[in-house]
Amino acid sequence: MTAVQPLAGALVDRYGRIARDLRVSLTDKCNLRCTYCMPAEGLPWLAGPDLLTDAEVGRLLRVAVERLGVTEVRFTGGEPLIRRGLVDIVGAASALRPRPRLSLTTNGIGLDRLAPALRAAGLDRVNVSLDTLDADRFHRLTRRDRLGAVLAGLAGAAAAGLTPVKVNSVLMRGVNEDEAPALLRFALAHGYELRFIEQMPLDAQHGWDRSAMVTAEEILAALGTAFDLRPDPAERGAAPAETWLVDGGPARVGVIGTVTRPFCGDCDRTRLTADGQVRACLFATEETDLRGALRSGADDAELARRWQAAMWGKRAGHGIDDPTFLQPARPMSAIGG
Ligand code: SAM
């Protein structure tokens, strides 16, 4: 490591990447139990006093936007729709200047009811996770019989103007790998933008197996049997998804190949967990405690300095392919997906 210090006013790392996209987890709890994410009985949840309060989340968002150049805020979890103060937190974020773009990653349950209030509070758009269109499969995969609620949530988001509505799907071998074309047909029919995400080693059970995961290449091959896909000429920038035009466009489909096509060199993300820890990467094994600093009286300048120091140490890559790779101690649901 060099002795150079981070630039004032931005979340820069020593490889020159600048983080402008903040993922904020608002809770580690979820109302689904997706088999590839957490066990049937759930996890030891964070204790209430350990969670950032709505005001604390608001303060850290202000520091991120006003002092550190964050321009995109994505709320996630766990399931962010079950955070009681969500609408107020979104409202506080949308009052910041310069106003960040605001989005939410959700399983969609209850979104039909909440979408109008979220839109009114300033939410710009949503990503809804949906891995199957078959009700029985959905029940087995999520251990809850809620496909209808998710589909209603998607429709409610579109009706409320939370657009583009994006759909995130994870394909798993022997579970739903045959559904790639059907999911794309569904997304096209409803005007949703579909993104497939490669399964990552972030499950609480540590059951991920590189040799069993469905790769980006396999996903594209499956889609290619039913659709004409051409690389999207639009600039990718720091977007995690590579996109393709479907049947000549303008509709597109994306693949997030975190494992087999890593995009760490362009990563512009910083993460805040529901208990106030900054993470430089989903796969980081270190965290920087902002909650403790905040609760012991640190001013905004000090919080910004700590956040910058955390990002300065961001590794060049996630290292999944490195033989020394260690899965982070916290699962995806606790980090914020
Ligand atoms: N509850 C919200 C939802 O369902 O979108 C937000 C949190 S969830 C952890 C975010 C996304 O992570 C979902 O799309 C989910 O499918 C995905 N996910 C969870 N575990 C994963 C894993 N091991 N690999 C890839 N994606 C995963």
PDB file of C-alpha atoms in Angstrom, residues 15-276:
ATOM      1  CA  TYR A  15      -6.925   1.929  -7.577  1.00  0.00           C
ATOM      2  CA  GLY A  16      -8.617   5.194  -8.600  1.00  0.00           C
ATOM      3  CA  ARG A  17     -12.196   3.964  -8.489  1.00  0.00           C
ATOM      4  CA  ILE A  18     -14.734   6.448  -7.152  1.00  0.00           C
ATOM      5  CA  ALA A  19     -17.776   5.116  -5.283  1.00  0.00           C
ATOM      6  CA  ARG A  20     -20.917   7.083  -6.061  1.00  0.00           C
ATOM      7  CA  ASP A  21     -23.487   4.306  -5.716  1.00  0.00           C
ATOM      8  CA  LEU A  22     -24.514   3.540  -2.138  1.00  0.00           C
ATOM      9  CA  ARG A  23     -26.402   0.361  -1.172  1.00  0.00           C
ATOM     10  CA  VAL A  24     -28.097   0.785   2.177  1.00  0.00           C
ATOM     11  CA  SER A  25     -29.491  -2.217   4.018  1.00  0.00           C
ATOM     12  CA  LEU A  26     -32.460  -1.215   6.163  1.00  0.00           C
ATOM     13  CA  THR A  27     -32.995  -4.544   7.913  1.00  0.00           C
ATOM     14  CA  ASP A  28     -31.502  -8.030   7.888  1.00  0.00           C
ATOM     15  CA  LYS A  29     -34.947  -9.636   8.297  1.00  0.00           C
ATOM     16  CA  CYS A  30     -36.941 -11.066   5.431  1.00  0.00           C
ATOM     17  CA  ASN A  31     -40.429 -12.478   4.971  1.00  0.00           C
ATOM     18  CA  LEU A  32     -39.202 -15.105   2.476  1.00  0.00           C
ATOM     19  CA  ARG A  33     -36.725 -17.923   3.129  1.00  0.00           C
ATOM     20  CA  CYS A  34     -35.145 -18.455  -0.292  1.00  0.00           C
ATOM     21  CA  THR A  35     -33.237 -21.724  -0.057  1.00  0.00           C
ATOM     22  CA  TYR A  36     -30.116 -20.214  -1.664  1.00  0.00           C
ATOM     23  CA  CYS A  37     -30.080 -17.310   0.800  1.00  0.00           C
ATOM     24  CA  MET A  38     -31.047 -18.454   4.299  1.00  0.00           C
ATOM     25  CA  PRO A  39     -32.194 -21.510   6.266  1.00  0.00           C
ATOM     26  CA  ALA A  40     -35.876 -22.302   6.885  1.00  0.00           C
ATOM     27  CA  GLU A  41     -35.692 -21.132  10.496  1.00  0.00           C
ATOM     28  CA  GLY A  42     -34.206 -17.762   9.537  1.00  0.00           C
ATOM     29  CA  LEU A  43     -31.059 -16.328  11.123  1.00  0.00           C
ATOM     30  CA  PRO A  44     -30.127 -14.730  14.446  1.00  0.00           C
ATOM     31  CA  TRP A  45     -31.435 -11.261  13.560  1.00  0.00           C
ATOM     32  CA  LEU A  46     -29.742  -8.038  14.622  1.00  0.00           C
ATOM     33  CA  ALA A  47     -31.043  -6.746  17.951  1.00  0.00           C
ATOM     34  CA  GLY A  48     -33.235  -3.625  17.734  1.00  0.00           C
ATOM     35  CA  PRO A  49     -30.763  -1.286  19.486  1.00  0.00           C
ATOM     36  CA  ASP A  50     -28.027  -2.374  17.067  1.00  0.00           C
ATOM     37  CA  LEU A  51     -29.995  -1.163  14.047  1.00  0.00           C
ATOM     38  CA  LEU A  52     -29.469   2.377  12.872  1.00  0.00           C
ATOM     39  CA  THR A  53     -32.529   4.462  13.679  1.00  0.00           C
ATOM     40  CA  ASP A  54     -34.327   6.275  10.857  1.00  0.00           C
ATOM     41  CA  ALA A  55     -32.629   9.505  11.951  1.00  0.00           C
ATOM     42  CA  GLU A  56     -29.202   7.829  11.961  1.00  0.00           C
ATOM     43  CA  VAL A  57     -29.768   6.422   8.474  1.00  0.00           C
ATOM     44  CA  GLY A  58     -30.819   9.908   7.374  1.00  0.00           C
ATOM     45  CA  ARG A  59     -27.706  11.463   8.839  1.00  0.00           C
ATOM     46  CA  LEU A  60     -25.351   8.995   7.160  1.00  0.00           C
ATOM     47  CA  LEU A  61     -27.177   9.492   3.855  1.00  0.00           C
ATOM     48  CA  ARG A  62     -26.647  13.228   4.211  1.00  0.00           C
ATOM     49  CA  VAL A  63     -22.934  12.725   4.858  1.00  0.00           C
ATOM     50  CA  ALA A  64     -22.709  10.394   1.845  1.00  0.00           C
ATOM     51  CA  VAL A  65     -24.508  12.756  -0.532  1.00  0.00           C
ATOM     52  CA  GLU A  66     -23.397  16.162   0.687  1.00  0.00           C
ATOM     53  CA  ARG A  67     -19.798  15.406   1.650  1.00  0.00           C
ATOM     54  CA  LEU A  68     -18.812  12.297  -0.278  1.00  0.00           C
ATOM     55  CA  GLY A  69     -20.339  12.697  -3.721  1.00  0.00           C
ATOM     56  CA  VAL A  70     -22.814   9.802  -3.615  1.00  0.00           C
ATOM     57  CA  THR A  71     -25.343  10.248  -6.440  1.00  0.00           C
ATOM     58  CA  GLU A  72     -27.274   6.942  -6.315  1.00  0.00           C
ATOM     59  CA  VAL A  73     -28.874   5.388  -3.268  1.00  0.00           C
ATOM     60  CA  ARG A  74     -30.374   1.891  -3.371  1.00  0.00           C
ATOM     61  CA  PHE A  75     -32.317   0.630  -0.359  1.00  0.00           C
ATOM     62  CA  THR A  76     -32.121  -3.086   0.259  1.00  0.00           C
ATOM     63  CA  GLY A  77     -31.953  -5.726   2.995  1.00  0.00           C
ATOM     64  CA  GLY A  78     -33.147  -8.299   4.159  1.00  0.00           C
ATOM     65  CA  GLU A  79     -36.475  -7.065   2.904  1.00  0.00           C
ATOM     66  CA  PRO A  80     -36.612  -3.253   2.945  1.00  0.00           C
ATOM     67  CA  LEU A  81     -40.420  -3.117   2.648  1.00  0.00           C
ATOM     68  CA  ILE A  82     -40.690  -4.505   6.180  1.00  0.00           C
ATOM     69  CA  ARG A  83     -38.739  -1.558   7.632  1.00  0.00           C
ATOM     70  CA  ARG A  84     -41.388   0.561   9.314  1.00  0.00           C
ATOM     71  CA  GLY A  85     -39.783   3.931   8.594  1.00  0.00           C
ATOM     72  CA  LEU A  86     -39.087   3.202   4.911  1.00  0.00           C
ATOM     73  CA  VAL A  87     -41.320   5.882   3.398  1.00  0.00           C
ATOM     74  CA  ASP A  88     -39.899   8.541   5.731  1.00  0.00           C
ATOM     75  CA  ILE A  89     -36.324   7.441   5.018  1.00  0.00           C
ATOM     76  CA  VAL A  90     -36.988   7.701   1.275  1.00  0.00           C
ATOM     77  CA  GLY A  91     -38.533  11.137   1.829  1.00  0.00           C
ATOM     78  CA  ALA A  92     -35.472  12.317   3.758  1.00  0.00           C
ATOM     79  CA  ALA A  93     -33.158  11.007   1.036  1.00  0.00           C
ATOM     80  CA  SER A  94     -35.104  12.744  -1.705  1.00  0.00           C
ATOM     81  CA  ALA A  95     -34.821  16.069   0.136  1.00  0.00           C
ATOM     82  CA  LEU A  96     -30.994  15.933  -0.054  1.00  0.00           C
ATOM     83  CA  ARG A  97     -29.180  18.179  -2.508  1.00  0.00           C
ATOM     84  CA  PRO A  98     -27.900  17.355  -5.020  1.00  0.00           C
ATOM     85  CA  ARG A  99     -30.854  14.981  -5.039  1.00  0.00           C
ATOM     86  CA  PRO A 100     -29.615  11.397  -5.405  1.00  0.00           C
ATOM     87  CA  ARG A 101     -31.398   8.898  -7.642  1.00  0.00           C
ATOM     88  CA  LEU A 102     -33.343   6.553  -5.373  1.00  0.00           C
ATOM     89  CA  SER A 103     -34.160   2.907  -5.935  1.00  0.00           C
ATOM     90  CA  LEU A 104     -35.172  -0.142  -3.943  1.00  0.00           C
ATOM     91  CA  THR A 105     -34.401  -3.860  -4.219  1.00  0.00           C
ATOM     92  CA  THR A 106     -37.328  -5.889  -2.915  1.00  0.00           C
ATOM     93  CA  ASN A 107     -39.082  -9.226  -3.105  1.00  0.00           C
ATOM     94  CA  GLY A 108     -42.202  -7.238  -4.025  1.00  0.00           C
ATOM     95  CA  ILE A 109     -44.469  -8.525  -1.246  1.00  0.00           C
ATOM     96  CA  GLY A 110     -46.648  -5.587  -0.185  1.00  0.00           C
ATOM     97  CA  LEU A 111     -45.304  -3.348  -2.930  1.00  0.00           C
ATOM     98  CA  ASP A 112     -48.751  -2.996  -4.524  1.00  0.00           C
ATOM     99  CA  ARG A 113     -49.892  -1.251  -1.328  1.00  0.00           C
ATOM    100  CA  LEU A 114     -46.727   0.749  -0.679  1.00  0.00           C
ATOM    101  CA  ALA A 115     -45.743   1.814  -4.191  1.00  0.00           C
ATOM    102  CA  PRO A 116     -47.853   5.019  -4.374  1.00  0.00           C
ATOM    103  CA  ALA A 117     -46.495   6.288  -1.028  1.00  0.00           C
ATOM    104  CA  LEU A 118     -42.927   5.414  -1.983  1.00  0.00           C
ATOM    105  CA  ARG A 119     -43.326   7.183  -5.321  1.00  0.00           C
ATOM    106  CA  ALA A 120     -44.780  10.241  -3.589  1.00  0.00           C
ATOM    107  CA  ALA A 121     -41.849  10.230  -1.127  1.00  0.00           C
ATOM    108  CA  GLY A 122     -39.412  10.390  -4.045  1.00  0.00           C
ATOM    109  CA  LEU A 123     -38.472   6.803  -4.905  1.00  0.00           C
ATOM    110  CA  ASP A 124     -37.513   6.649  -8.584  1.00  0.00           C
ATOM    111  CA  ARG A 125     -37.591   2.940  -9.363  1.00  0.00           C
ATOM    112  CA  VAL A 126     -37.504  -0.626  -8.083  1.00  0.00           C
ATOM    113  CA  ASN A 127     -35.791  -3.971  -8.703  1.00  0.00           C
ATOM    114  CA  VAL A 128     -38.056  -6.872  -7.833  1.00  0.00           C
ATOM    115  CA  SER A 129     -36.585 -10.326  -7.299  1.00  0.00           C
ATOM    116  CA  LEU A 130     -38.435 -13.169  -8.989  1.00  0.00           C
ATOM    117  CA  ASP A 131     -36.819 -16.500  -9.812  1.00  0.00           C
ATOM    118  CA  THR A 132     -39.777 -18.488 -11.098  1.00  0.00           C
ATOM    119  CA  LEU A 133     -43.251 -18.024 -12.551  1.00  0.00           C
ATOM    120  CA  ASP A 134     -44.485 -21.380 -11.314  1.00  0.00           C
ATOM    121  CA  ALA A 135     -46.435 -21.102  -8.049  1.00  0.00           C
ATOM    122  CA  ASP A 136     -45.370 -24.507  -6.671  1.00  0.00           C
ATOM    123  CA  ARG A 137     -41.765 -23.893  -7.542  1.00  0.00           C
ATOM    124  CA  PHE A 138     -41.936 -20.435  -5.985  1.00  0.00           C
ATOM    125  CA  HIS A 139     -43.301 -22.012  -2.799  1.00  0.00           C
ATOM    126  CA  ARG A 140     -40.502 -24.593  -2.688  1.00  0.00           C
ATOM    127  CA  LEU A 141     -37.794 -22.068  -3.537  1.00  0.00           C
ATOM    128  CA  THR A 142     -38.848 -19.339  -1.086  1.00  0.00           C
ATOM    129  CA  ARG A 143     -40.590 -21.626   1.434  1.00  0.00           C
ATOM    130  CA  ARG A 144     -43.597 -19.291   1.206  1.00  0.00           C
ATOM    131  CA  ASP A 145     -46.663 -19.471  -1.063  1.00  0.00           C
ATOM    132  CA  ARG A 146     -46.478 -15.842  -2.213  1.00  0.00           C
ATOM    133  CA  LEU A 147     -46.033 -15.751  -5.992  1.00  0.00           C
ATOM    134  CA  GLY A 148     -49.341 -13.907  -6.407  1.00  0.00           C
ATOM    135  CA  ALA A 149     -48.222 -11.189  -3.975  1.00  0.00           C
ATOM    136  CA  VAL A 150     -44.972 -10.658  -5.884  1.00  0.00           C
ATOM    137  CA  LEU A 151     -46.780 -10.391  -9.229  1.00  0.00           C
ATOM    138  CA  ALA A 152     -49.215  -7.898  -7.672  1.00  0.00           C
ATOM    139  CA  GLY A 153     -46.254  -5.939  -6.321  1.00  0.00           C
ATOM    140  CA  LEU A 154     -44.665  -5.747  -9.756  1.00  0.00           C
ATOM    141  CA  ALA A 155     -47.909  -4.511 -11.310  1.00  0.00           C
ATOM    142  CA  GLY A 156     -48.351  -1.982  -8.492  1.00  0.00           C
ATOM    143  CA  ALA A 157     -44.840  -0.614  -8.988  1.00  0.00           C
ATOM    144  CA  ALA A 158     -45.441  -0.102 -12.703  1.00  0.00           C
ATOM    145  CA  ALA A 159     -48.848   1.506 -12.069  1.00  0.00           C
ATOM    146  CA  ALA A 160     -47.270   3.917  -9.561  1.00  0.00           C
ATOM    147  CA  GLY A 161     -44.640   4.994 -12.102  1.00  0.00           C
ATOM    148  CA  LEU A 162     -41.643   3.373 -10.366  1.00  0.00           C
ATOM    149  CA  THR A 163     -40.079   2.773 -13.751  1.00  0.00           C
ATOM    150  CA  PRO A 164     -38.210   1.142 -15.300  1.00  0.00           C
ATOM    151  CA  VAL A 165     -39.348  -1.808 -13.208  1.00  0.00           C
ATOM    152  CA  LYS A 166     -36.462  -4.264 -13.184  1.00  0.00           C
ATOM    153  CA  VAL A 167     -36.767  -7.946 -12.367  1.00  0.00           C
ATOM    154  CA  ASN A 168     -33.806  -9.834 -10.854  1.00  0.00           C
ATOM    155  CA  SER A 169     -33.616 -13.598 -11.312  1.00  0.00           C
ATOM    156  CA  VAL A 170     -31.132 -16.148 -10.009  1.00  0.00           C
ATOM    157  CA  LEU A 171     -31.085 -19.445 -11.910  1.00  0.00           C
ATOM    158  CA  MET A 172     -30.122 -22.650 -10.141  1.00  0.00           C
ATOM    159  CA  ARG A 173     -29.336 -26.008 -11.613  1.00  0.00           C
ATOM    160  CA  GLY A 174     -32.093 -28.549 -11.223  1.00  0.00           C
ATOM    161  CA  VAL A 175     -34.358 -25.897  -9.679  1.00  0.00           C
ATOM    162  CA  ASN A 176     -35.330 -23.245 -12.239  1.00  0.00           C
ATOM    163  CA  GLU A 177     -32.574 -23.273 -14.862  1.00  0.00           C
ATOM    164  CA  ASP A 178     -35.134 -24.144 -17.541  1.00  0.00           C
ATOM    165  CA  GLU A 179     -37.046 -20.886 -16.972  1.00  0.00           C
ATOM    166  CA  ALA A 180     -34.776 -18.317 -18.616  1.00  0.00           C
ATOM    167  CA  PRO A 181     -36.879 -17.915 -21.809  1.00  0.00           C
ATOM    168  CA  ALA A 182     -40.185 -17.932 -19.885  1.00  0.00           C
ATOM    169  CA  LEU A 183     -38.952 -15.252 -17.488  1.00  0.00           C
ATOM    170  CA  LEU A 184     -37.839 -13.093 -20.406  1.00  0.00           C
ATOM    171  CA  ARG A 185     -41.154 -13.582 -22.225  1.00  0.00           C
ATOM    172  CA  PHE A 186     -42.966 -12.526 -19.041  1.00  0.00           C
ATOM    173  CA  ALA A 187     -40.768  -9.436 -18.610  1.00  0.00           C
ATOM    174  CA  LEU A 188     -41.208  -8.392 -22.250  1.00  0.00           C
ATOM    175  CA  ALA A 189     -44.986  -8.830 -22.061  1.00  0.00           C
ATOM    176  CA  HIS A 190     -45.191  -6.508 -19.036  1.00  0.00           C
ATOM    177  CA  GLY A 191     -42.551  -3.977 -20.010  1.00  0.00           C
ATOM    178  CA  TYR A 192     -40.175  -4.994 -17.175  1.00  0.00           C
ATOM    179  CA  GLU A 193     -36.393  -5.128 -17.623  1.00  0.00           C
ATOM    180  CA  LEU A 194     -35.025  -8.537 -16.725  1.00  0.00           C
ATOM    181  CA  ARG A 195     -31.588  -9.155 -15.204  1.00  0.00           C
ATOM    182  CA  PHE A 196     -30.186 -12.590 -14.445  1.00  0.00           C
ATOM    183  CA  ILE A 197     -27.724 -12.701 -11.546  1.00  0.00           C
ATOM    184  CA  GLU A 198     -25.166 -15.475 -11.234  1.00  0.00           C
ATOM    185  CA  GLN A 199     -25.475 -17.236  -7.920  1.00  0.00           C
ATOM    186  CA  MET A 200     -22.748 -16.045  -5.541  1.00  0.00           C
ATOM    187  CA  PRO A 201     -21.024 -17.540  -2.481  1.00  0.00           C
ATOM    188  CA  LEU A 202     -23.045 -15.450  -0.035  1.00  0.00           C
ATOM    189  CA  ASP A 203     -25.571 -17.889   1.381  1.00  0.00           C
ATOM    190  CA  ALA A 204     -25.875 -18.303   5.135  1.00  0.00           C
ATOM    191  CA  GLN A 205     -25.515 -22.089   4.821  1.00  0.00           C
ATOM    192  CA  HIS A 206     -22.234 -21.904   2.842  1.00  0.00           C
ATOM    193  CA  GLY A 207     -23.696 -24.323   0.313  1.00  0.00           C
ATOM    194  CA  TRP A 208     -22.568 -22.514  -2.849  1.00  0.00           C
ATOM    195  CA  ASP A 209     -20.707 -24.697  -5.316  1.00  0.00           C
ATOM    196  CA  ARG A 210     -18.814 -23.150  -8.227  1.00  0.00           C
ATOM    197  CA  SER A 211     -19.169 -26.267 -10.354  1.00  0.00           C
ATOM    198  CA  ALA A 212     -22.960 -26.371  -9.873  1.00  0.00           C
ATOM    199  CA  MET A 213     -23.775 -22.708 -10.518  1.00  0.00           C
ATOM    200  CA  VAL A 214     -25.512 -21.656 -13.746  1.00  0.00           C
ATOM    201  CA  THR A 215     -23.058 -19.409 -15.572  1.00  0.00           C
ATOM    202  CA  ALA A 216     -23.686 -16.261 -17.613  1.00  0.00           C
ATOM    203  CA  GLU A 217     -22.687 -18.202 -20.701  1.00  0.00           C
ATOM    204  CA  GLU A 218     -25.282 -20.893 -20.024  1.00  0.00           C
ATOM    205  CA  ILE A 219     -27.961 -18.271 -19.364  1.00  0.00           C
ATOM    206  CA  LEU A 220     -27.195 -16.572 -22.676  1.00  0.00           C
ATOM    207  CA  ALA A 221     -27.219 -19.901 -24.505  1.00  0.00           C
ATOM    208  CA  ALA A 222     -30.635 -20.746 -23.040  1.00  0.00           C
ATOM    209  CA  LEU A 223     -32.035 -17.343 -24.035  1.00  0.00           C
ATOM    210  CA  GLY A 224     -30.480 -17.721 -27.477  1.00  0.00           C
ATOM    211  CA  THR A 225     -32.697 -20.738 -28.169  1.00  0.00           C
ATOM    212  CA  ALA A 226     -35.789 -18.508 -28.074  1.00  0.00           C
ATOM    213  CA  PHE A 227     -34.595 -14.969 -28.823  1.00  0.00           C
ATOM    214  CA  ASP A 228     -32.192 -13.108 -31.042  1.00  0.00           C
ATOM    215  CA  LEU A 229     -29.694 -11.386 -28.705  1.00  0.00           C
ATOM    216  CA  ARG A 230     -27.269  -8.681 -29.859  1.00  0.00           C
ATOM    217  CA  PRO A 231     -24.835  -6.836 -27.572  1.00  0.00           C
ATOM    218  CA  ASP A 232     -26.384  -3.549 -26.462  1.00  0.00           C
ATOM    219  CA  PRO A 233     -24.361  -0.711 -28.033  1.00  0.00           C
ATOM    220  CA  ALA A 234     -25.146   1.598 -25.064  1.00  0.00           C
ATOM    221  CA  GLU A 235     -22.191   2.466 -22.788  1.00  0.00           C
ATOM    222  CA  ARG A 236     -22.102   0.065 -19.799  1.00  0.00           C
ATOM    223  CA  GLY A 237     -20.301   2.405 -17.417  1.00  0.00           C
ATOM    224  CA  ALA A 238     -20.215   1.032 -13.877  1.00  0.00           C
ATOM    225  CA  ALA A 239     -23.422  -1.000 -14.335  1.00  0.00           C
ATOM    226  CA  PRO A 240     -23.009  -4.560 -13.046  1.00  0.00           C
ATOM    227  CA  ALA A 241     -25.200  -5.953 -15.833  1.00  0.00           C
ATOM    228  CA  GLU A 242     -24.009  -6.606 -19.359  1.00  0.00           C
ATOM    229  CA  THR A 243     -27.029  -6.032 -21.570  1.00  0.00           C
ATOM    230  CA  TRP A 244     -28.294  -7.423 -24.855  1.00  0.00           C
ATOM    231  CA  LEU A 245     -30.956  -6.109 -27.241  1.00  0.00           C
ATOM    232  CA  VAL A 246     -33.745  -8.661 -27.575  1.00  0.00           C
ATOM    233  CA  ASP A 247     -35.071  -9.389 -31.081  1.00  0.00           C
ATOM    234  CA  GLY A 248     -33.640  -6.135 -32.422  1.00  0.00           C
ATOM    235  CA  GLY A 249     -34.598  -4.011 -29.378  1.00  0.00           C
ATOM    236  CA  PRO A 250     -35.532  -1.670 -27.869  1.00  0.00           C
ATOM    237  CA  ALA A 251     -36.239  -4.291 -25.174  1.00  0.00           C
ATOM    238  CA  ARG A 252     -33.123  -5.480 -23.372  1.00  0.00           C
ATOM    239  CA  VAL A 253     -32.044  -8.272 -21.081  1.00  0.00           C
ATOM    240  CA  GLY A 254     -29.103  -8.141 -18.680  1.00  0.00           C
ATOM    241  CA  VAL A 255     -26.775 -10.672 -17.111  1.00  0.00           C
ATOM    242  CA  ILE A 256     -24.816  -9.903 -13.957  1.00  0.00           C
ATOM    243  CA  GLY A 257     -21.890 -12.295 -14.170  1.00  0.00           C
ATOM    244  CA  THR A 258     -20.277 -11.502 -10.857  1.00  0.00           C
ATOM    245  CA  VAL A 259     -18.504 -14.852 -10.697  1.00  0.00           C
ATOM    246  CA  THR A 260     -17.543 -15.673 -14.289  1.00  0.00           C
ATOM    247  CA  ARG A 261     -17.388 -12.124 -15.724  1.00  0.00           C
ATOM    248  CA  PRO A 262     -16.328  -9.955 -12.799  1.00  0.00           C
ATOM    249  CA  PHE A 263     -16.583  -6.186 -13.210  1.00  0.00           C
ATOM    250  CA  CYS A 264     -14.613  -5.114 -10.127  1.00  0.00           C
ATOM    251  CA  GLY A 265     -12.403  -2.747 -12.147  1.00  0.00           C
ATOM    252  CA  ASP A 266     -15.440  -0.550 -12.811  1.00  0.00           C
ATOM    253  CA  CYS A 267     -17.147  -1.016  -9.455  1.00  0.00           C
ATOM    254  CA  ASP A 268     -18.528   2.244  -8.052  1.00  0.00           C
ATOM    255  CA  ARG A 269     -20.356   0.845  -5.040  1.00  0.00           C
ATOM    256  CA  THR A 270     -20.097   1.422  -1.316  1.00  0.00           C
ATOM    257  CA  ARG A 271     -22.296  -0.362   1.204  1.00  0.00           C
ATOM    258  CA  LEU A 272     -23.844   0.440   4.549  1.00  0.00           C
ATOM    259  CA  THR A 273     -25.306  -2.392   6.640  1.00  0.00           C
ATOM    260  CA  ALA A 274     -28.434  -2.028   8.764  1.00  0.00           C
ATOM    261  CA  ASP A 275     -26.210  -1.825  11.860  1.00  0.00           C
ATOM    262  CA  GLY A 276     -24.107   0.982  10.469  1.00  0.00           C
TER     263      GLY A 276
END
